[in-house]
């Protein structure tokens, strides 16, 4: 069975990623069915994890995986160790005695049990009594009532996860309401600042990017700008001397390193590291998402090269797709200061073009919007295997990048 597999981060109260929910479905079905979900869950646990490695998918964190009735009754969760798996019981699961017994066995075996959002119902009481975590749809009043029902039943014992938290203000509200975990894209939504100026340390990186994307590329200017930042200089020399390049003689000067990389390689690296340094005041997952988007876009276009648009343009659109969140400034103000190609700026602004088309596929994939993934993949003639493999490769590449840019 062909599968799409993606991940969505789950945060704690300090905005640290503590788990990933794994999103998956069969590529062959237009709509998910009970049979498809059961088979997909089995395939994800028994095949995809073995090929990819659970650590690569979840970066060493716990995995939340959805289970339906059939997979619970068959004890499918026990294909993965209890210390890395949270068993997420779908709201569609009827709490029959057989289901309750199966969940009790999992609980006894040490598994963490999470209930997906549910409506207050006395029939749910046996599952609530077994649950460690309850997920609450932050945009559903009935789901909120489900939390109140559970709190009256088990005051202070269960931890609650707010899902579909899409803004910083919603995160703050959920935090004040006592939620322990948070899921959604609030970390990538900018809280736009009112002042027009950009902080000095941010301007330094924008100056570097300005010089890198101009036609009159000057190695001397780039060398001087890099040397002005000790951290950036150390990161650059570490990168050029890494096993990735395998130079026999160590590269000891910024100028020599810049010459070896060339304008395109240098532009790509500086863009990545500049973004990393801009990300220091934000949750680390924001940078990871931007880097995965960049590499994912680049790998996808390698399968279907565009006859006119350079490959690195797709990389840059993915990388810069979260610039608003990094700089906390309106996108139009940021783009004015970057001499990027018009097609890149149009794509970042949401205007339809081939660059935007690939970015839309990448965003749909990370959000588990499989219908859009299938539609865009078909439109650009990208086969299922190419999309899934590109995503997994992008996750691995992001981990290598993080190591190579640490001082």
Short mmCIF file of C-alpha atoms in Angstrom, two decimals:
data_model
loop_
_atom_site.label_atom_id
_atom_site.label_comp_id
_atom_site.label_asym_id
_atom_site.label_seq_id
_atom_site.Cartn_x
_atom_site.Cartn_y
_atom_site.Cartn_z
CA UNK A 1 0.00 0.00 0.00
CA UNK A 2 1.31 3.47 -0.89
CA UNK A 3 1.33 5.80 2.10
CA UNK A 4 1.75 9.48 2.76
CA UNK A 5 3.38 10.08 6.16
CA UNK A 6 4.00 13.47 7.77
CA UNK A 7 4.43 14.82 11.27
CA UNK A 8 2.96 17.70 13.26
CA UNK A 9 4.72 19.03 16.38
CA UNK A 10 3.25 18.99 19.88
CA UNK A 11 4.63 21.61 22.30
CA UNK A 12 4.85 22.03 26.05
CA UNK A 13 4.19 25.24 27.98
CA UNK A 14 7.69 26.54 27.10
CA UNK A 15 7.12 25.98 23.35
CA UNK A 16 9.53 23.04 23.31
CA UNK A 17 8.60 20.14 21.05
CA UNK A 18 7.87 17.10 23.24
CA UNK A 19 6.20 14.87 20.64
CA UNK A 20 5.09 14.62 17.04
CA UNK A 21 1.72 13.41 15.88
CA UNK A 22 2.21 11.22 12.82
CA UNK A 23 -0.27 11.91 10.05
CA UNK A 24 -0.79 9.28 7.40
CA UNK A 25 -3.19 7.85 4.87
CA UNK A 26 -3.29 5.63 1.83
CA UNK A 27 -2.39 7.44 -1.39
CA UNK A 28 -4.81 5.36 -3.40
CA UNK A 29 -8.06 6.32 -1.69
CA UNK A 30 -9.86 9.56 -2.41
CA UNK A 31 -11.49 9.38 1.02
CA UNK A 32 -10.30 7.54 4.09
CA UNK A 33 -12.29 4.45 5.06
CA UNK A 34 -12.24 2.17 8.10
CA UNK A 35 -10.36 -0.48 6.14
CA UNK A 36 -7.89 2.07 4.74
CA UNK A 37 -7.17 3.51 8.20
CA UNK A 38 -6.57 0.08 9.71
CA UNK A 39 -4.27 -1.02 6.91
CA UNK A 40 -2.49 2.33 6.89
CA UNK A 41 -1.83 2.17 10.63
CA UNK A 42 -0.40 -1.32 10.32
CA UNK A 43 1.80 -0.31 7.41
CA UNK A 44 3.09 2.80 9.13
CA UNK A 45 4.06 0.92 12.27
CA UNK A 46 5.47 -2.22 10.70
CA UNK A 47 7.05 -0.89 7.49
CA UNK A 48 7.60 2.85 7.38
CA UNK A 49 9.14 3.03 10.85
CA UNK A 50 11.43 0.11 10.12
CA UNK A 51 12.64 1.64 6.83
CA UNK A 52 12.84 5.24 7.97
CA UNK A 53 13.54 4.76 11.67
CA UNK A 54 11.25 6.17 14.34
CA UNK A 55 13.97 8.58 15.55
CA UNK A 56 14.24 10.12 12.09
CA UNK A 57 10.51 10.77 11.97
CA UNK A 58 10.14 12.10 15.50
CA UNK A 59 13.66 13.45 16.16
CA UNK A 60 13.89 11.35 19.32
CA UNK A 61 10.58 12.59 20.74
CA UNK A 62 7.42 10.60 21.44
CA UNK A 63 5.08 9.66 18.61
CA UNK A 64 1.33 10.21 18.81
CA UNK A 65 -0.39 7.74 16.47
CA UNK A 66 -4.14 7.45 15.80
CA UNK A 67 -5.77 4.08 16.41
CA UNK A 68 -9.24 2.93 15.47
CA UNK A 69 -11.31 0.11 16.85
CA UNK A 70 -9.79 -2.72 14.80
CA UNK A 71 -6.19 -1.78 15.54
CA UNK A 72 -6.91 -1.44 19.27
CA UNK A 73 -8.62 -4.83 19.43
CA UNK A 74 -5.68 -6.42 17.59
CA UNK A 75 -3.15 -4.77 19.97
CA UNK A 76 -1.38 -3.19 16.97
CA UNK A 77 0.16 -0.44 19.19
CA UNK A 78 2.44 -3.07 20.70
CA UNK A 79 4.41 -3.09 17.45
CA UNK A 80 6.20 -0.06 18.96
CA UNK A 81 7.73 0.24 22.46
CA UNK A 82 5.65 1.94 25.15
CA UNK A 83 8.38 4.48 25.91
CA UNK A 84 8.11 6.12 22.48
CA UNK A 85 4.44 5.68 21.56
CA UNK A 86 1.37 7.55 22.74
CA UNK A 87 -1.76 5.67 21.70
CA UNK A 88 -4.25 8.23 20.42
CA UNK A 89 -7.77 6.78 20.52
CA UNK A 90 -9.93 8.33 17.82
CA UNK A 91 -13.21 9.98 18.77
CA UNK A 92 -14.99 7.55 16.42
CA UNK A 93 -14.08 4.56 18.62
CA UNK A 94 -17.14 3.15 20.39
CA UNK A 95 -16.29 2.32 24.04
CA UNK A 96 -17.48 -1.28 23.93
CA UNK A 97 -16.36 -3.69 26.62
CA UNK A 98 -13.91 -5.26 24.15
CA UNK A 99 -12.36 -1.86 23.38
CA UNK A 100 -12.14 -1.00 27.08
CA UNK A 101 -10.42 -4.32 27.81
CA UNK A 102 -7.94 -3.76 24.95
CA UNK A 103 -7.10 -0.28 26.23
CA UNK A 104 -6.69 -1.60 29.77
CA UNK A 105 -4.15 -4.14 28.45
CA UNK A 106 -2.21 -1.36 26.74
CA UNK A 107 -2.31 0.74 29.89
CA UNK A 108 -1.03 -2.22 31.92
CA UNK A 109 1.79 -2.68 29.40
CA UNK A 110 2.95 0.90 30.07
CA UNK A 111 1.50 2.76 27.09
CA UNK A 112 0.36 6.37 27.40
CA UNK A 113 -3.27 6.71 26.28
CA UNK A 114 -4.66 9.89 24.74
CA UNK A 115 -8.30 10.47 23.84
CA UNK A 116 -9.04 12.53 20.77
CA UNK A 117 -11.67 15.27 21.22
CA UNK A 118 -15.05 13.85 22.22
CA UNK A 119 -18.44 15.11 23.31
CA UNK A 120 -19.47 14.71 26.98
CA UNK A 121 -21.09 11.29 27.24
CA UNK A 122 -21.41 8.88 30.18
CA UNK A 123 -20.50 6.04 27.83
CA UNK A 124 -16.99 7.55 27.61
CA UNK A 125 -16.36 7.28 31.35
CA UNK A 126 -14.41 3.97 31.22
CA UNK A 127 -12.03 5.42 28.61
CA UNK A 128 -11.65 8.68 30.53
CA UNK A 129 -10.66 6.70 33.62
CA UNK A 130 -7.87 5.05 31.58
CA UNK A 131 -6.70 8.18 29.76
CA UNK A 132 -3.47 10.03 30.55
CA UNK A 133 -4.05 12.86 28.05
CA UNK A 134 -7.20 14.28 26.45
CA UNK A 135 -6.98 16.29 23.24
CA UNK A 136 -9.35 19.24 23.02
CA UNK A 137 -10.27 20.95 19.76
CA UNK A 138 -9.67 24.57 20.76
CA UNK A 139 -12.22 25.74 18.19
CA UNK A 140 -15.03 23.37 19.17
CA UNK A 141 -17.42 24.27 22.03
CA UNK A 142 -18.51 20.61 22.32
CA UNK A 143 -14.91 19.51 22.67
CA UNK A 144 -14.45 22.13 25.41
CA UNK A 145 -17.50 20.67 27.16
CA UNK A 146 -15.84 17.26 26.90
CA UNK A 147 -12.88 18.60 28.87
CA UNK A 148 -15.17 20.01 31.58
CA UNK A 149 -16.93 16.64 31.79
CA UNK A 150 -13.59 14.83 32.21
CA UNK A 151 -12.33 17.34 34.80
CA UNK A 152 -15.40 16.79 36.98
CA UNK A 153 -14.83 13.04 36.73
CA UNK A 154 -11.04 13.05 37.31
CA UNK A 155 -10.02 16.40 38.81
CA UNK A 156 -6.30 17.10 38.52
CA UNK A 157 -5.27 13.69 37.13
CA UNK A 158 -5.52 14.08 33.35
CA UNK A 159 -3.36 16.40 31.27
CA UNK A 160 -4.99 18.30 28.41
CA UNK A 161 -3.71 19.04 24.93
CA UNK A 162 -5.15 22.02 23.04
CA UNK A 163 -5.17 21.31 19.30
CA UNK A 164 -5.86 23.68 16.38
CA UNK A 165 -4.10 26.51 18.23
CA UNK A 166 -3.33 28.82 15.32
CA UNK A 167 -2.23 32.14 16.84
CA UNK A 168 0.00 33.40 19.64
CA UNK A 169 -3.02 34.85 21.45
CA UNK A 170 -4.76 31.46 21.33
CA UNK A 171 -1.62 29.84 22.73
CA UNK A 172 -1.61 32.33 25.60
CA UNK A 173 -5.30 31.72 26.24
CA UNK A 174 -4.80 27.95 26.31
CA UNK A 175 -1.80 28.37 28.61
CA UNK A 176 -3.87 30.45 31.03
CA UNK A 177 -6.62 27.83 30.94
CA UNK A 178 -4.26 25.14 32.23
CA UNK A 179 -3.45 23.13 29.13
CA UNK A 180 -0.19 21.18 29.32
CA UNK A 181 0.36 20.58 25.60
CA UNK A 182 -0.36 22.51 22.42
CA UNK A 183 -0.74 21.58 18.78
CA UNK A 184 -1.22 23.87 15.79
CA UNK A 185 0.67 26.43 13.74
CA UNK A 186 0.76 29.28 16.25
CA UNK A 187 4.58 29.05 16.27
CA UNK A 188 4.68 30.03 12.58
CA UNK A 189 2.16 32.86 12.74
CA UNK A 190 3.78 36.29 13.23
CA UNK A 191 2.80 38.66 15.97
CA UNK A 192 3.43 41.72 13.78
CA UNK A 193 5.24 44.52 15.58
CA UNK A 194 4.08 48.10 15.12
CA UNK A 195 7.45 49.82 14.72
CA UNK A 196 8.90 50.15 11.21
CA UNK A 197 12.56 49.65 12.08
CA UNK A 198 14.27 46.26 11.94
CA UNK A 199 16.71 45.47 14.81
CA UNK A 200 20.40 46.08 14.03
CA UNK A 201 21.43 42.43 14.37
CA UNK A 202 18.74 41.48 11.88
CA UNK A 203 19.87 44.17 9.46
CA UNK A 204 23.35 42.65 9.35
CA UNK A 205 21.96 39.40 7.94
CA UNK A 206 19.73 41.26 5.51
CA UNK A 207 22.82 43.13 4.27
CA UNK A 208 24.56 39.81 3.65
CA UNK A 209 21.57 38.54 1.71
CA UNK A 210 21.46 41.78 -0.27
CA UNK A 211 25.05 41.29 -1.46
CA UNK A 212 24.52 37.62 -2.22
CA UNK A 213 21.57 38.11 -4.54
CA UNK A 214 22.90 41.00 -6.60
CA UNK A 215 24.35 40.60 -10.09
CA UNK A 216 27.65 42.28 -9.15
CA UNK A 217 28.62 39.63 -6.58
CA UNK A 218 31.78 40.73 -4.76
CA UNK A 219 33.74 38.18 -2.70
CA UNK A 220 35.62 40.95 -0.88
CA UNK A 221 32.40 42.50 0.43
CA UNK A 222 31.03 39.11 1.49
CA UNK A 223 34.31 38.32 3.30
CA UNK A 224 34.16 41.58 5.26
CA UNK A 225 30.51 41.11 6.23
CA UNK A 226 31.11 37.56 7.46
CA UNK A 227 34.20 38.62 9.43
CA UNK A 228 32.13 41.22 11.28
CA UNK A 229 30.27 38.37 13.00
CA UNK A 230 32.55 36.01 14.96
CA UNK A 231 29.84 33.38 15.37
CA UNK A 232 29.08 33.43 11.64
CA UNK A 233 32.79 33.14 10.80
CA UNK A 234 33.22 30.08 13.02
CA UNK A 235 30.09 28.45 11.62
CA UNK A 236 31.29 29.09 8.07
CA UNK A 237 34.71 27.55 8.61
CA UNK A 238 33.21 24.57 10.43
CA UNK A 239 30.84 24.00 7.52
CA UNK A 240 33.47 24.22 4.78
CA UNK A 241 35.77 21.86 6.72
CA UNK A 242 33.06 19.28 7.44
CA UNK A 243 33.00 15.76 6.03
CA UNK A 244 30.32 16.96 3.63
CA UNK A 245 33.05 18.46 1.42
CA UNK A 246 35.94 16.22 2.36
CA UNK A 247 38.77 18.65 1.54
CA UNK A 248 42.15 17.08 2.34
CA UNK A 249 43.70 20.36 3.46
CA UNK A 250 41.77 22.43 6.04
CA UNK A 251 40.30 25.69 4.74
CA UNK A 252 41.47 28.40 7.11
CA UNK A 253 40.34 31.67 5.54
CA UNK A 254 36.87 33.13 4.92
CA UNK A 255 37.89 34.32 1.46
CA UNK A 256 39.17 30.88 0.41
CA UNK A 257 35.96 29.26 1.70
CA UNK A 258 33.80 31.78 -0.17
CA UNK A 259 35.70 31.18 -3.39
CA UNK A 260 35.35 27.40 -3.04
CA UNK A 261 31.58 27.58 -2.56
CA UNK A 262 30.88 30.10 -5.32
CA UNK A 263 27.98 32.54 -5.36
CA UNK A 264 25.16 30.00 -5.49
CA UNK A 265 26.56 27.71 -2.78
CA UNK A 266 27.49 30.66 -0.60
CA UNK A 267 24.07 32.25 -1.02
CA UNK A 268 22.36 29.04 0.00
CA UNK A 269 24.54 28.54 3.09
CA UNK A 270 24.37 32.16 4.24
CA UNK A 271 20.58 32.12 3.81
CA UNK A 272 20.34 29.04 6.03
CA UNK A 273 22.66 30.33 8.74
CA UNK A 274 21.22 33.84 8.68
CA UNK A 275 17.80 32.37 9.20
CA UNK A 276 19.12 30.21 12.04
CA UNK A 277 20.55 33.26 13.80
CA UNK A 278 17.33 35.21 13.24
CA UNK A 279 15.46 32.30 14.85
CA UNK A 280 17.16 32.49 18.25
CA UNK A 281 14.20 34.25 19.87
CA UNK A 282 11.65 31.81 18.45
CA UNK A 283 10.73 28.16 19.09
CA UNK A 284 13.36 25.91 17.43
CA UNK A 285 10.59 24.20 15.47
CA UNK A 286 10.13 27.36 13.39
CA UNK A 287 13.63 27.03 11.95
CA UNK A 288 13.24 23.29 11.46
CA UNK A 289 10.04 23.86 9.51
CA UNK A 290 11.64 26.47 7.26
CA UNK A 291 14.68 24.27 6.54
CA UNK A 292 12.55 21.20 5.83
CA UNK A 293 10.36 23.26 3.50
CA UNK A 294 13.43 24.51 1.63
CA UNK A 295 15.03 21.11 1.15
CA UNK A 296 11.69 19.41 0.44
CA UNK A 297 10.97 21.95 -2.32
CA UNK A 298 14.44 21.55 -3.79
CA UNK A 299 14.22 17.76 -3.84
CA UNK A 300 10.76 17.77 -5.40
CA UNK A 301 11.88 19.93 -8.31
CA UNK A 302 14.85 17.65 -8.94
CA UNK A 303 12.33 15.06 -10.09
CA UNK A 304 10.62 17.50 -12.46
CA UNK A 305 13.16 20.24 -13.29
CA UNK A 306 11.59 23.48 -14.45
CA UNK A 307 12.83 24.55 -17.89
CA UNK A 308 13.20 28.22 -16.90
CA UNK A 309 13.30 28.62 -13.10
CA UNK A 310 16.62 27.72 -11.40
CA UNK A 311 16.47 24.97 -8.78
CA UNK A 312 17.79 27.19 -6.01
CA UNK A 313 14.75 29.48 -6.42
CA UNK A 314 12.53 26.66 -5.12
CA UNK A 315 14.89 26.19 -2.17
CA UNK A 316 14.75 29.90 -1.31
CA UNK A 317 10.96 30.12 -1.52
CA UNK A 318 10.66 27.27 0.97
CA UNK A 319 13.31 28.75 3.24
CA UNK A 320 11.87 32.28 3.23
CA UNK A 321 8.23 31.17 3.49
CA UNK A 322 8.25 31.95 7.24
CA UNK A 323 10.17 35.25 7.12
CA UNK A 324 7.23 37.15 8.62
CA UNK A 325 7.38 34.96 11.73
CA UNK A 326 11.17 35.28 12.04
CA UNK A 327 11.28 39.06 11.69
CA UNK A 328 7.82 39.86 13.11
CA UNK A 329 7.33 42.33 10.27
CA UNK A 330 4.83 42.54 7.39
CA UNK A 331 6.05 40.49 4.44
CA UNK A 332 5.89 43.40 2.01
CA UNK A 333 8.29 45.41 4.21
CA UNK A 334 10.75 42.51 4.32
CA UNK A 335 10.64 41.80 0.58
CA UNK A 336 11.40 45.45 -0.19
CA UNK A 337 14.81 44.99 1.44
CA UNK A 338 15.72 41.78 -0.41
CA UNK A 339 16.73 41.90 -4.09
CA UNK A 340 15.12 38.55 -4.84
CA UNK A 341 13.83 37.56 -8.26
CA UNK A 342 10.30 38.80 -8.96
CA UNK A 343 9.05 35.20 -9.26
CA UNK A 344 10.32 34.44 -5.73
CA UNK A 345 8.66 37.52 -4.28
CA UNK A 346 5.40 36.70 -6.08
CA UNK A 347 5.44 33.16 -4.72
CA UNK A 348 6.11 34.34 -1.16
CA UNK A 349 3.28 36.85 -1.48
CA UNK A 350 0.91 34.04 -2.47
CA UNK A 351 0.59 34.80 -6.19
CA UNK A 352 0.16 31.68 -8.35
CA UNK A 353 3.26 30.57 -10.26
CA UNK A 354 5.33 27.35 -10.46
CA UNK A 355 7.30 28.27 -7.32
CA UNK A 356 4.11 28.86 -5.36
CA UNK A 357 2.63 25.62 -6.67
CA UNK A 358 5.48 23.58 -5.18
CA UNK A 359 5.35 25.55 -1.91
CA UNK A 360 1.61 24.89 -1.66
CA UNK A 361 2.29 21.16 -2.05
CA UNK A 362 4.97 21.30 0.66
CA UNK A 363 2.69 23.15 3.11
CA UNK A 364 -0.22 20.82 2.37
CA UNK A 365 2.03 17.83 3.05
CA UNK A 366 3.27 19.11 6.41
CA UNK A 367 -0.34 19.78 7.46
CA UNK A 368 -1.58 16.38 6.32
CA UNK A 369 -3.90 17.88 3.69
CA UNK A 370 -3.63 14.81 1.51
CA UNK A 371 -6.30 15.78 -1.02
CA UNK A 372 -4.32 18.90 -1.95
CA UNK A 373 -1.07 16.93 -2.00
CA UNK A 374 -2.59 14.47 -4.46
CA UNK A 375 -4.08 17.24 -6.61
CA UNK A 376 -0.89 19.33 -6.83
CA UNK A 377 1.30 16.23 -7.20
CA UNK A 378 -0.78 15.15 -10.17
CA UNK A 379 -0.72 18.65 -11.68
CA UNK A 380 3.10 18.83 -11.59
CA UNK A 381 3.47 15.13 -12.45
CA UNK A 382 5.20 14.11 -9.24
CA UNK A 383 4.76 10.42 -8.36
CA UNK A 384 3.83 9.34 -4.84
CA UNK A 385 7.20 7.77 -4.11
CA UNK A 386 9.08 10.91 -5.15
CA UNK A 387 7.02 13.06 -2.76
CA UNK A 388 7.32 10.74 0.25
CA UNK A 389 11.03 10.06 -0.28
CA UNK A 390 11.73 13.78 -0.70
CA UNK A 391 9.98 14.50 2.61
CA UNK A 392 11.96 11.86 4.50
CA UNK A 393 15.22 13.04 2.92
CA UNK A 394 14.40 16.63 3.88
CA UNK A 395 13.90 15.59 7.52
CA UNK A 396 17.32 13.92 7.56
CA UNK A 397 19.00 16.84 5.80
CA UNK A 398 17.56 19.29 8.31
CA UNK A 399 19.16 17.35 11.17
CA UNK A 400 22.55 17.47 9.43
CA UNK A 401 22.19 21.19 8.82
CA UNK A 402 21.50 21.88 12.51
CA UNK A 403 24.74 20.07 13.45
CA UNK A 404 26.82 21.80 10.77
CA UNK A 405 25.72 25.29 11.85
CA UNK A 406 26.40 24.88 15.56
CA UNK A 407 29.51 26.61 16.87
#
